[in-house]
GROMACS .gro file of C-alpha atoms in nm:
model
  231
    1MET     CA    1   2.898   2.156  -2.390
    2ASN     CA    2   3.122   2.085  -2.707
    3SER     CA    3   3.251   1.783  -2.573
    4LEU     CA    4   2.887   1.620  -2.502
    5ASP     CA    5   2.818   1.322  -2.722
    6PHE     CA    6   2.416   1.250  -2.728
    7SER     CA    7   2.466   0.986  -2.997
    8ILE     CA    8   2.571   0.770  -2.717
    9ILE     CA    9   2.191   0.790  -2.593
   10ALA     CA   10   2.064   0.603  -2.903
   11GLN     CA   11   2.315   0.355  -2.898
   12ALA     CA   12   2.235   0.278  -2.506
   13TRP     CA   13   1.848   0.306  -2.555
   14PRO     CA   14   1.782  -0.070  -2.544
   15TYR     CA   15   1.934  -0.090  -2.204
   16LEU     CA   16   1.770   0.226  -2.089
   17TRP     CA   17   1.443   0.095  -2.204
   18SER     CA   18   1.476  -0.218  -2.032
   19GLY     CA   19   1.549  -0.007  -1.717
   20LEU     CA   20   1.236   0.189  -1.782
   21LEU     CA   21   1.026  -0.097  -1.836
   22PHE     CA   22   1.126  -0.239  -1.497
   23SER     CA   23   1.056   0.084  -1.325
   24LEU     CA   24   0.705   0.088  -1.478
   25SER     CA   25   0.655  -0.264  -1.395
   26LEU     CA   26   0.757  -0.189  -1.023
   27THR     CA   27   0.508   0.117  -1.010
   28ALA     CA   28   0.222  -0.093  -1.175
   29ALA     CA   29   0.283  -0.382  -0.920
   30ALA     CA   30   0.312  -0.150  -0.623
   31PHE     CA   31   0.001   0.053  -0.743
   32LEU     CA   32  -0.212  -0.259  -0.745
   33VAL     CA   33  -0.101  -0.412  -0.409
   34GLY     CA   34  -0.109  -0.079  -0.263
   35MET     CA   35  -0.447  -0.009  -0.358
   36LEU     CA   36  -0.579  -0.346  -0.260
   37LEU     CA   37  -0.418  -0.328   0.071
   38GLY     CA   38  -0.499   0.026   0.128
   39THR     CA   39  -0.843  -0.002   0.045
   40LEU     CA   40  -0.886  -0.290   0.312
   41PHE     CA   41  -0.662  -0.074   0.582
   42ALA     CA   42  -0.914   0.218   0.507
   43LEU     CA   43  -1.225  -0.020   0.574
   44VAL     CA   44  -1.091  -0.169   0.880
   45GLN     CA   45  -1.032   0.206   1.035
   46HIS     CA   46  -1.357   0.312   0.884
   47PHE     CA   47  -1.554   0.043   1.041
   48GLU     CA   48  -1.328   0.076   1.374
   49LEU     CA   49  -1.278  -0.297   1.434
   50ARG     CA   50  -1.175  -0.363   1.793
   51ILE     CA   51  -0.851  -0.543   1.727
   52LEU     CA   52  -0.769  -0.459   1.391
   53SER     CA   53  -0.818  -0.099   1.355
   54PRO     CA   54  -0.519  -0.022   1.617
   55LEU     CA   55  -0.283  -0.249   1.450
   56VAL     CA   56  -0.365  -0.084   1.108
   57ARG     CA   57  -0.322   0.260   1.243
   58SER     CA   58   0.023   0.171   1.413
   59TYR     CA   59   0.115   0.013   1.068
   60VAL     CA   60   0.015   0.343   0.879
   61ALA     CA   61   0.173   0.558   1.112
   62LEU     CA   62   0.511   0.368   1.107
   63MET     CA   63   0.517   0.340   0.723
   64ARG     CA   64   0.450   0.725   0.696
   65SER     CA   65   0.722   0.807   0.947
   66ILE     CA   66   1.021   0.648   0.799
   67PRO     CA   67   1.209   0.655   0.467
   68LEU     CA   68   1.124   0.428   0.201
   69ILE     CA   69   1.500   0.343   0.158
   70LEU     CA   70   1.506   0.229   0.532
   71VAL     CA   71   1.217   0.007   0.472
   72LEU     CA   72   1.405  -0.147   0.166
   73PHE     CA   73   1.699  -0.216   0.400
   74TRP     CA   74   1.498  -0.375   0.680
   75PHE     CA   75   1.313  -0.625   0.446
   76PHE     CA   76   1.632  -0.703   0.263
   77PHE     CA   77   1.850  -0.765   0.544
   78LEU     CA   78   1.636  -0.860   0.840
   79VAL     CA   79   1.322  -1.066   0.687
   80PRO     CA   80   1.559  -1.361   0.588
   81VAL     CA   81   1.705  -1.367   0.936
   82VAL     CA   82   1.346  -1.372   1.085
   83LEU     CA   83   1.242  -1.646   0.810
   84GLY     CA   84   1.563  -1.850   0.917
   85HIS     CA   85   1.465  -1.862   1.279
   86LEU     CA   86   1.111  -1.930   1.219
   87VAL     CA   87   1.201  -2.239   0.982
   88GLY     CA   88   1.432  -2.363   1.260
   89ASN     CA   89   1.771  -2.372   1.066
   90GLY     CA   90   1.900  -2.055   1.203
   91ARG     CA   91   2.023  -1.955   0.865
   92PRO     CA   92   1.898  -1.643   0.676
   93ILE     CA   93   1.666  -1.733   0.377
   94PRO     CA   94   1.744  -1.503   0.109
   95ILE     CA   95   1.437  -1.342  -0.063
   96GLY     CA   96   1.623  -1.168  -0.345
   97ALA     CA   97   1.638  -0.808  -0.460
   98THR     CA   98   1.364  -0.835  -0.705
   99TYR     CA   99   1.129  -0.975  -0.466
  100THR     CA  100   1.222  -0.746  -0.198
  101ALA     CA  101   1.155  -0.443  -0.409
  102PHE     CA  102   0.811  -0.556  -0.527
  103ILE     CA  103   0.706  -0.649  -0.196
  104THR     CA  104   0.851  -0.354  -0.005
  105PHE     CA  105   0.698  -0.087  -0.244
  106GLY     CA  106   0.345  -0.254  -0.237
  107LEU     CA  107   0.347  -0.274   0.155
  108PHE     CA  108   0.480   0.073   0.179
  109GLU     CA  109   0.246   0.233  -0.060
  110ALA     CA  110  -0.044   0.066   0.096
  111ALA     CA  111  -0.011   0.303   0.399
  112TYR     CA  112  -0.028   0.598   0.180
  113TYR     CA  113  -0.341   0.492  -0.037
  114SER     CA  114  -0.495   0.380   0.302
  115GLU     CA  115  -0.506   0.733   0.420
  116ILE     CA  116  -0.621   0.876   0.102
  117ILE     CA  117  -0.921   0.644   0.066
  118ARG     CA  118  -0.999   0.668   0.435
  119VAL     CA  119  -1.047   1.053   0.404
  120GLY     CA  120  -1.250   0.995   0.088
  121LEU     CA  121  -1.502   0.762   0.301
  122ARG     CA  122  -1.527   1.015   0.555
  123ALA     CA  123  -1.642   1.269   0.283
  124VAL     CA  124  -1.920   1.051   0.167
  125ASN     CA  125  -2.256   1.223   0.254
  126LYS     CA  126  -2.458   1.030   0.525
  127GLY     CA  127  -2.747   1.050   0.313
  128GLN     CA  128  -2.583   0.791   0.066
  129PHE     CA  129  -2.584   0.523   0.347
  130GLU     CA  130  -2.930   0.623   0.454
  131ALA     CA  131  -3.065   0.567   0.086
  132CYS     CA  132  -2.891   0.238   0.074
  133GLN     CA  133  -3.039   0.124   0.391
  134ALA     CA  134  -3.401   0.215   0.256
  135LEU     CA  135  -3.331   0.005  -0.067
  136ALA     CA  136  -3.233  -0.271   0.192
  137LEU     CA  137  -2.888  -0.308   0.035
  138SER     CA  138  -2.633  -0.523   0.238
  139THR     CA  139  -2.345  -0.340   0.382
  140PHE     CA  140  -2.116  -0.539   0.131
  141ASP     CA  141  -2.334  -0.429  -0.162
  142THR     CA  142  -2.347  -0.078  -0.025
  143TYR     CA  143  -1.968  -0.018  -0.023
  144ARG     CA  144  -1.916  -0.214  -0.323
  145HIS     CA  145  -2.157  -0.057  -0.560
  146VAL     CA  146  -2.218   0.288  -0.410
  147VAL     CA  147  -1.971   0.408  -0.151
  148LEU     CA  148  -1.627   0.302  -0.307
  149PRO     CA  149  -1.703   0.379  -0.661
  150GLN     CA  150  -1.760   0.740  -0.546
  151VAL     CA  151  -1.451   0.740  -0.318
  152PHE     CA  152  -1.237   0.631  -0.603
  153ARG     CA  153  -1.385   0.892  -0.861
  154VAL     CA  154  -1.339   1.163  -0.613
  155ALA     CA  155  -0.993   1.072  -0.491
  156SER     CA  156  -0.841   0.950  -0.811
  157PRO     CA  157  -0.639   1.281  -0.866
  158ILE     CA  158  -0.470   1.244  -0.551
  159ILE     CA  159  -0.426   0.876  -0.597
  160LEU     CA  160  -0.254   0.930  -0.929
  161SER     CA  161  -0.055   1.203  -0.769
  162GLN     CA  162   0.073   0.963  -0.502
  163THR     CA  163   0.137   0.729  -0.812
  164ILE     CA  164   0.363   0.982  -0.966
  165ILE     CA  165   0.561   0.997  -0.661
  166LEU     CA  166   0.571   0.631  -0.640
  167PHE     CA  167   0.713   0.618  -0.997
  168GLN     CA  168   0.974   0.868  -0.899
  169ASP     CA  169   1.048   0.662  -0.598
  170THR     CA  170   1.130   0.347  -0.785
  171SER     CA  171   1.509   0.485  -0.852
  172LEU     CA  172   1.559   0.378  -0.479
  173VAL     CA  173   1.615   0.039  -0.603
  174TYR     CA  174   1.964   0.107  -0.668
  175VAL     CA  175   2.046   0.025  -0.304
  176LEU     CA  176   1.966  -0.308  -0.400
  177SER     CA  177   2.174  -0.325  -0.723
  178LEU     CA  178   1.847  -0.369  -0.944
  179THR     CA  179   1.852  -0.214  -1.283
  180ASP     CA  180   1.565   0.032  -1.316
  181LEU     CA  181   1.578   0.357  -1.550
  182LEU     CA  182   1.834   0.533  -1.335
  183GLY     CA  183   2.026   0.235  -1.249
  184ALA     CA  184   2.062   0.147  -1.607
  185ALA     CA  185   2.189   0.490  -1.691
  186SER     CA  186   2.442   0.459  -1.381
  187LYS     CA  187   2.587   0.158  -1.506
  188LEU     CA  188   2.639   0.264  -1.871
  189ALA     CA  189   2.767   0.602  -1.737
  190GLN     CA  190   3.040   0.412  -1.554
  191LEU     CA  191   3.139   0.215  -1.865
  192ASN     CA  192   3.141   0.471  -2.124
  193GLY     CA  193   3.239   0.773  -1.893
  194ARG     CA  194   2.939   0.988  -2.052
  195LEU     CA  195   2.790   1.062  -1.690
  196VAL     CA  196   2.635   1.394  -1.825
  197GLU     CA  197   2.453   1.240  -2.116
  198MET     CA  198   2.318   0.960  -1.926
  199TYR     CA  199   2.175   1.158  -1.660
  200LEU     CA  200   2.037   1.407  -1.874
  201ALA     CA  201   1.863   1.136  -2.055
  202VAL     CA  202   1.707   0.991  -1.750
  203ALA     CA  203   1.600   1.350  -1.598
  204VAL     CA  204   1.424   1.424  -1.937
  205ALA     CA  205   1.230   1.065  -1.929
  206TYR     CA  206   1.152   1.141  -1.583
  207LEU     CA  207   1.037   1.504  -1.658
  208ILE     CA  208   0.828   1.373  -1.976
  209ILE     CA  209   0.651   1.078  -1.783
  210SER     CA  210   0.583   1.291  -1.463
  211SER     CA  211   0.453   1.590  -1.669
  212ALA     CA  212   0.230   1.389  -1.885
  213ALA     CA  213   0.076   1.203  -1.573
  214SER     CA  214   0.064   1.531  -1.392
  215GLN     CA  215  -0.150   1.694  -1.687
  216PHE     CA  216  -0.373   1.405  -1.668
  217VAL     CA  217  -0.420   1.459  -1.295
  218ALA     CA  218  -0.502   1.832  -1.360
  219SER     CA  219  -0.765   1.735  -1.624
  220LEU     CA  220  -0.916   1.486  -1.386
  221ARG     CA  221  -0.931   1.753  -1.120
  222LYS     CA  222  -1.095   2.008  -1.365
  223LYS     CA  223  -1.328   1.739  -1.493
  224TYR     CA  224  -1.478   1.651  -1.147
  225THR     CA  225  -1.498   2.011  -1.029
  226ILE     CA  226  -1.718   2.087  -1.337
  227VAL     CA  227  -1.920   1.768  -1.281
  228ASP     CA  228  -1.981   1.863  -0.901
  229ALA     CA  229  -2.057   2.218  -0.976
  230HIS     CA  230  -2.362   2.112  -1.192
  231GLN     CA  231  -2.485   1.842  -0.931
   0.00000   0.00000   0.00000
């Protein structure tokens, strides 16, 4: 322990900060894409659309059954080949590591958010739908103004818990040679030989962010439990 030099962290902080910003940007983008697609997928299954519903169920089952790192490899290596054949020149069309990460994470998280929202839709009291019919609300207005807001409110703790996992999973982009928080620390550690200091700094950063987010999730759960108890 006497040989540890934590002053190197302060010197490397600008580079670590850029890696952290990339991790947070990837988390935010994947969250937005995942929630939009996940809500759409959940509604497709909820309404049991004849053709789309089986396709969505298969997609969700596939994404939930394979590791994210494998999906990253598939997208990065196979999709350029497929695009090349579709265009007709037979040559792979590179997508790039950054686009691969953002697209893959969004598509992957959509499967998980879809299941969360789908369960939330099933939990909505049928009386809510009957009340909307009595008020002559259209199906679109019923779900937009009544059903989905309730689902998002009740499911928000689980959604945020999944987002914490998403933030932690962003470290997997190292396989694409992208510089996220962990990637930045790894590259610096290889340059200055301070592996312990760099990885400890990253561990502390993940711990602080994840713990703060977990505390927020716990407060939401407590808040909604109290509100539901008074209703």
